Amino acid sequence: MKPLQIAIDGPSGVGKSTMAKILSRRLGIMYLDTGAMYRAMALKAIRSGINPGDREKVLTILDNTDIGIEFENGSQKVLLDGEDVTEKIRTDEVSMGASAISAIPEVRVRLVEMQQKIASGSPVVMDGRDIGTVVLPDAQVKIFLTASVKERALRRYREQKEKGILSKTLEELEKEIELRDHNDSNRAESPLRQAEDAVLLDTSHLTIEEAVDKILGIVKAKGFADAL
Ligand code: DC
C-alpha cells in the first residue's frame, strides 16, 4: 500500500505549520514544511544583494545554492549552503522575499523535486500552497485551510507581541498578509488554490487543537490512522 500522504494547503498565517506539526506528532509520521525551503532560497537572494522577485538574477544563484533539510528529534532543520538557518528565515523580510521568489518557475521545479523525493517511501504530512495540486496530487488526505485576513493578522500580531518582536501595527500586518495572498494566488506558476478533492476547513473560529482534531477526524474517517 502507498504510504499515507497528508497534504495541507492554505494562505499565509492560517496556522498550517503549527497544525501540521502537531498532527504529524500525533500520528507519529514525518512533517515537511515546504515554505521553509522557499524562505531559505529568499534568504540566499537577500544575502546576495538580489531582489527575490528578479528572475534573471535569481537564476544566476540557483545552481550554486544548496538547500538541505534535516530532521532532529522530529523537528525540521533548514540548511542553506550548510548553515542552519531555521530561525533566520522567520523575519517579515524573508516572508515577503519567499512570496516573490516562489513565483519563479525554475525555483519551484527545483524545490518541488526535492519535496517529492523527501516524501517518497514514508508517510508524511506536508504543508504549503501547492501540495494537494502539484507536489502530492495523489495524497490520500487533502486539507485546505482558510481564515479571514483580520483573524490571521491578529494571530500574527499576538504571536510577535508574545515573542517581543512586534514592530508593526495590526493594520500593517493585515496589508502584508493581503499582499502575500495576492502574490501567492495570482502567480502564473502553481498558484495557491484548493485541490478539487481537498476538504475545506475554515479555522477562523477554531483553536489550533480543535482544528487538529477535525483534521485527525478526517484522517480516521478515511480509515488511514489505523494503518500507521
Ligand atoms: O508557508 P510559508 O509562509 O512559510 O511560505 C513562504 C512563502 O513560500 C509563501 O508566501 C508562498 C511560498 N510557498 C509556495 O509558493 N509553495 C509552497 N509549497 C510553500 C510556500
Short mmCIF file of N, CA and C in Angstrom, two decimals, residues 68-154:
data_model
loop_
_atom_site.label_atom_id
_atom_site.label_comp_id
_atom_site.label_asym_id
_atom_site.label_seq_id
_atom_site.Cartn_x
_atom_site.Cartn_y
_atom_site.Cartn_z
N GLY A 68 19.18 22.27 2.20
CA GLY A 68 19.13 20.93 2.80
C GLY A 68 18.09 20.89 3.90
N ILE A 69 17.50 19.72 4.05
CA ILE A 69 16.52 19.52 5.13
C ILE A 69 17.04 18.37 5.99
N GLU A 70 17.06 18.63 7.30
CA GLU A 70 17.46 17.56 8.22
C GLU A 70 16.40 17.44 9.30
N PHE A 71 16.28 16.27 9.86
CA PHE A 71 15.31 16.09 10.93
C PHE A 71 16.06 15.72 12.21
N GLU A 72 15.77 16.49 13.28
CA GLU A 72 16.42 16.22 14.55
C GLU A 72 15.34 16.08 15.60
N ASN A 73 15.24 14.94 16.21
CA ASN A 73 14.18 14.65 17.19
C ASN A 73 12.80 15.03 16.65
N GLY A 74 12.58 14.73 15.39
CA GLY A 74 11.28 15.02 14.79
C GLY A 74 11.11 16.46 14.33
N SER A 75 12.07 17.35 14.66
CA SER A 75 11.94 18.74 14.21
C SER A 75 12.74 18.94 12.93
N GLN A 76 12.20 19.80 12.07
CA GLN A 76 12.86 20.05 10.80
C GLN A 76 13.89 21.17 10.94
N LYS A 77 15.07 20.92 10.40
CA LYS A 77 16.09 21.98 10.35
C LYS A 77 16.33 22.30 8.88
N VAL A 78 16.47 23.61 8.59
CA VAL A 78 16.73 24.01 7.21
C VAL A 78 18.15 24.51 7.09
N LEU A 79 18.86 23.93 6.14
CA LEU A 79 20.26 24.32 5.94
C LEU A 79 20.39 25.08 4.63
N LEU A 80 21.08 26.21 4.69
CA LEU A 80 21.37 26.97 3.48
C LEU A 80 22.89 26.94 3.29
N ASP A 81 23.32 26.31 2.22
CA ASP A 81 24.75 26.12 1.96
C ASP A 81 25.45 25.60 3.23
N GLY A 82 24.80 24.67 3.89
CA GLY A 82 25.40 24.02 5.06
C GLY A 82 25.15 24.74 6.38
N GLU A 83 24.64 25.97 6.33
CA GLU A 83 24.40 26.73 7.58
C GLU A 83 22.97 26.53 8.06
N ASP A 84 22.81 26.30 9.35
CA ASP A 84 21.47 26.15 9.91
C ASP A 84 20.77 27.52 9.94
N VAL A 85 19.73 27.70 9.10
CA VAL A 85 19.04 28.99 9.03
C VAL A 85 17.59 28.88 9.53
N THR A 86 17.30 27.80 10.25
CA THR A 86 15.93 27.53 10.70
C THR A 86 15.26 28.75 11.35
N GLU A 87 15.99 29.47 12.18
CA GLU A 87 15.41 30.64 12.86
C GLU A 87 15.48 31.88 11.99
N LYS A 88 16.56 32.00 11.22
CA LYS A 88 16.81 33.24 10.46
C LYS A 88 15.82 33.46 9.31
N ILE A 89 15.08 32.41 8.94
CA ILE A 89 14.15 32.57 7.81
C ILE A 89 12.76 33.01 8.27
N ARG A 90 12.64 33.39 9.54
CA ARG A 90 11.30 33.72 10.07
C ARG A 90 11.02 35.22 10.12
N THR A 91 11.86 36.06 9.53
CA THR A 91 11.63 37.50 9.58
C THR A 91 10.58 37.90 8.54
N ASP A 92 9.99 39.10 8.71
CA ASP A 92 9.00 39.59 7.74
C ASP A 92 9.65 39.81 6.38
N GLU A 93 10.91 40.25 6.39
CA GLU A 93 11.61 40.50 5.12
C GLU A 93 11.72 39.20 4.32
N VAL A 94 12.10 38.12 5.02
CA VAL A 94 12.22 36.83 4.33
C VAL A 94 10.84 36.33 3.89
N SER A 95 9.81 36.58 4.69
CA SER A 95 8.45 36.16 4.30
C SER A 95 8.06 36.78 2.97
N MET A 96 8.28 38.08 2.84
CA MET A 96 7.91 38.76 1.59
C MET A 96 8.79 38.27 0.44
N GLY A 97 10.07 38.06 0.75
CA GLY A 97 11.01 37.56 -0.27
C GLY A 97 10.62 36.17 -0.75
N ALA A 98 10.18 35.34 0.18
CA ALA A 98 9.79 33.96 -0.18
C ALA A 98 8.57 33.99 -1.10
N SER A 99 7.65 34.90 -0.81
CA SER A 99 6.45 35.01 -1.63
C SER A 99 6.86 35.40 -3.06
N ALA A 100 7.83 36.31 -3.17
CA ALA A 100 8.29 36.76 -4.51
C ALA A 100 9.07 35.66 -5.23
N ILE A 101 9.98 35.02 -4.52
CA ILE A 101 10.86 34.04 -5.17
C ILE A 101 10.09 32.78 -5.57
N SER A 102 9.00 32.52 -4.85
CA SER A 102 8.24 31.30 -5.14
C SER A 102 7.44 31.43 -6.44
N ALA A 103 7.40 32.64 -7.01
CA ALA A 103 6.70 32.81 -8.29
C ALA A 103 7.60 32.44 -9.47
N ILE A 104 8.88 32.21 -9.21
CA ILE A 104 9.83 31.91 -10.29
C ILE A 104 9.77 30.41 -10.62
N PRO A 105 9.35 30.06 -11.85
CA PRO A 105 9.11 28.65 -12.19
C PRO A 105 10.32 27.74 -11.92
N GLU A 106 11.52 28.20 -12.26
CA GLU A 106 12.71 27.35 -12.07
C GLU A 106 12.95 27.03 -10.60
N VAL A 107 12.64 27.98 -9.75
CA VAL A 107 12.80 27.75 -8.30
C VAL A 107 11.80 26.68 -7.87
N ARG A 108 10.58 26.78 -8.37
CA ARG A 108 9.55 25.82 -7.98
C ARG A 108 9.91 24.41 -8.45
N VAL A 109 10.36 24.31 -9.70
CA VAL A 109 10.69 22.98 -10.25
C VAL A 109 11.71 22.31 -9.33
N ARG A 110 12.73 23.08 -8.98
CA ARG A 110 13.81 22.52 -8.18
C ARG A 110 13.33 22.09 -6.79
N LEU A 111 12.54 22.95 -6.14
CA LEU A 111 12.12 22.62 -4.77
C LEU A 111 11.04 21.54 -4.75
N VAL A 112 10.17 21.55 -5.73
CA VAL A 112 9.12 20.51 -5.79
C VAL A 112 9.77 19.13 -5.94
N GLU A 113 10.81 19.08 -6.77
CA GLU A 113 11.51 17.81 -6.98
C GLU A 113 12.09 17.30 -5.65
N MET A 114 12.68 18.22 -4.90
CA MET A 114 13.23 17.83 -3.59
C MET A 114 12.14 17.34 -2.65
N GLN A 115 11.00 18.07 -2.67
CA GLN A 115 9.90 17.72 -1.77
C GLN A 115 9.36 16.33 -2.09
N GLN A 116 9.23 16.04 -3.38
CA GLN A 116 8.70 14.73 -3.77
C GLN A 116 9.66 13.62 -3.37
N LYS A 117 10.93 13.91 -3.48
CA LYS A 117 11.95 12.92 -3.13
C LYS A 117 11.90 12.62 -1.62
N ILE A 118 11.81 13.70 -0.82
CA ILE A 118 11.78 13.52 0.64
C ILE A 118 10.55 12.69 1.04
N ALA A 119 9.43 12.94 0.33
CA ALA A 119 8.17 12.27 0.70
C ALA A 119 8.10 10.83 0.23
N SER A 120 8.92 10.48 -0.74
CA SER A 120 8.75 9.15 -1.32
C SER A 120 9.15 8.07 -0.32
N GLY A 121 8.28 7.12 -0.18
CA GLY A 121 8.65 5.97 0.64
C GLY A 121 8.21 5.97 2.09
N SER A 122 7.92 7.14 2.70
CA SER A 122 7.45 7.09 4.08
C SER A 122 6.25 8.02 4.27
N PRO A 123 5.42 7.70 5.26
CA PRO A 123 4.23 8.52 5.49
C PRO A 123 4.63 9.96 5.85
N VAL A 124 3.85 10.92 5.39
CA VAL A 124 4.25 12.32 5.59
C VAL A 124 3.04 13.25 5.69
N VAL A 125 3.24 14.31 6.49
CA VAL A 125 2.31 15.44 6.48
C VAL A 125 3.12 16.57 5.85
N MET A 126 2.60 17.17 4.79
CA MET A 126 3.35 18.23 4.14
C MET A 126 2.46 19.46 4.05
N ASP A 127 3.01 20.64 4.32
CA ASP A 127 2.18 21.83 4.18
C ASP A 127 2.81 22.84 3.24
N GLY A 128 1.94 23.61 2.55
CA GLY A 128 2.43 24.59 1.58
C GLY A 128 1.27 25.28 0.88
N ARG A 129 1.45 25.52 -0.41
CA ARG A 129 0.40 26.18 -1.20
C ARG A 129 -0.08 25.28 -2.34
N ASP A 130 0.81 24.38 -2.78
CA ASP A 130 0.54 23.58 -3.98
C ASP A 130 0.71 22.09 -3.70
N ILE A 131 0.59 21.71 -2.43
CA ILE A 131 0.87 20.31 -2.09
C ILE A 131 -0.20 19.38 -2.68
N GLY A 132 -1.47 19.72 -2.44
CA GLY A 132 -2.55 18.87 -2.96
C GLY A 132 -2.70 18.95 -4.47
N THR A 133 -2.27 20.06 -5.06
CA THR A 133 -2.47 20.24 -6.51
C THR A 133 -1.28 19.77 -7.34
N VAL A 134 -0.05 19.99 -6.84
CA VAL A 134 1.14 19.73 -7.66
C VAL A 134 2.13 18.73 -7.03
N VAL A 135 2.49 18.96 -5.78
CA VAL A 135 3.56 18.17 -5.17
C VAL A 135 3.11 16.73 -4.89
N LEU A 136 1.96 16.60 -4.24
CA LEU A 136 1.43 15.26 -3.92
C LEU A 136 -0.01 15.14 -4.44
N PRO A 137 -0.17 15.14 -5.77
CA PRO A 137 -1.55 15.13 -6.31
C PRO A 137 -2.33 13.88 -5.93
N ASP A 138 -1.60 12.80 -5.55
CA ASP A 138 -2.30 11.56 -5.18
C ASP A 138 -2.43 11.38 -3.67
N ALA A 139 -2.17 12.44 -2.91
CA ALA A 139 -2.27 12.33 -1.45
C ALA A 139 -3.66 11.81 -1.07
N GLN A 140 -3.69 10.88 -0.10
CA GLN A 140 -4.97 10.29 0.28
C GLN A 140 -5.83 11.28 1.07
N VAL A 141 -5.17 12.22 1.80
CA VAL A 141 -5.92 13.21 2.56
C VAL A 141 -5.44 14.60 2.15
N LYS A 142 -6.38 15.45 1.74
CA LYS A 142 -6.03 16.81 1.36
C LYS A 142 -6.90 17.79 2.13
N ILE A 143 -6.25 18.74 2.78
CA ILE A 143 -7.00 19.72 3.56
C ILE A 143 -6.64 21.11 3.05
N PHE A 144 -7.64 21.95 2.88
CA PHE A 144 -7.37 23.33 2.51
C PHE A 144 -7.86 24.23 3.64
N LEU A 145 -6.92 24.89 4.31
CA LEU A 145 -7.28 25.71 5.47
C LEU A 145 -7.52 27.16 5.06
N THR A 146 -8.51 27.79 5.68
CA THR A 146 -8.72 29.23 5.45
C THR A 146 -9.00 29.88 6.80
N ALA A 147 -8.85 31.20 6.82
CA ALA A 147 -9.27 32.04 7.95
C ALA A 147 -9.26 33.46 7.39
N SER A 148 -10.08 34.33 7.96
CA SER A 148 -10.16 35.69 7.41
C SER A 148 -8.81 36.41 7.57
N VAL A 149 -8.59 37.43 6.73
CA VAL A 149 -7.34 38.22 6.81
C VAL A 149 -7.23 38.83 8.21
N LYS A 150 -8.34 39.36 8.71
CA LYS A 150 -8.33 40.00 10.04
C LYS A 150 -7.87 39.03 11.12
N GLU A 151 -8.41 37.83 11.07
CA GLU A 151 -8.07 36.82 12.09
C GLU A 151 -6.59 36.42 11.97
N ARG A 152 -6.12 36.25 10.75
CA ARG A 152 -4.72 35.84 10.56
C ARG A 152 -3.76 36.94 11.01
N ALA A 153 -4.13 38.22 10.73
CA ALA A 153 -3.27 39.33 11.14
C ALA A 153 -3.24 39.41 12.67
N LEU A 154 -4.39 39.19 13.27
CA LEU A 154 -4.49 39.24 14.73
C LEU A 154 -3.63 38.15 15.36
#
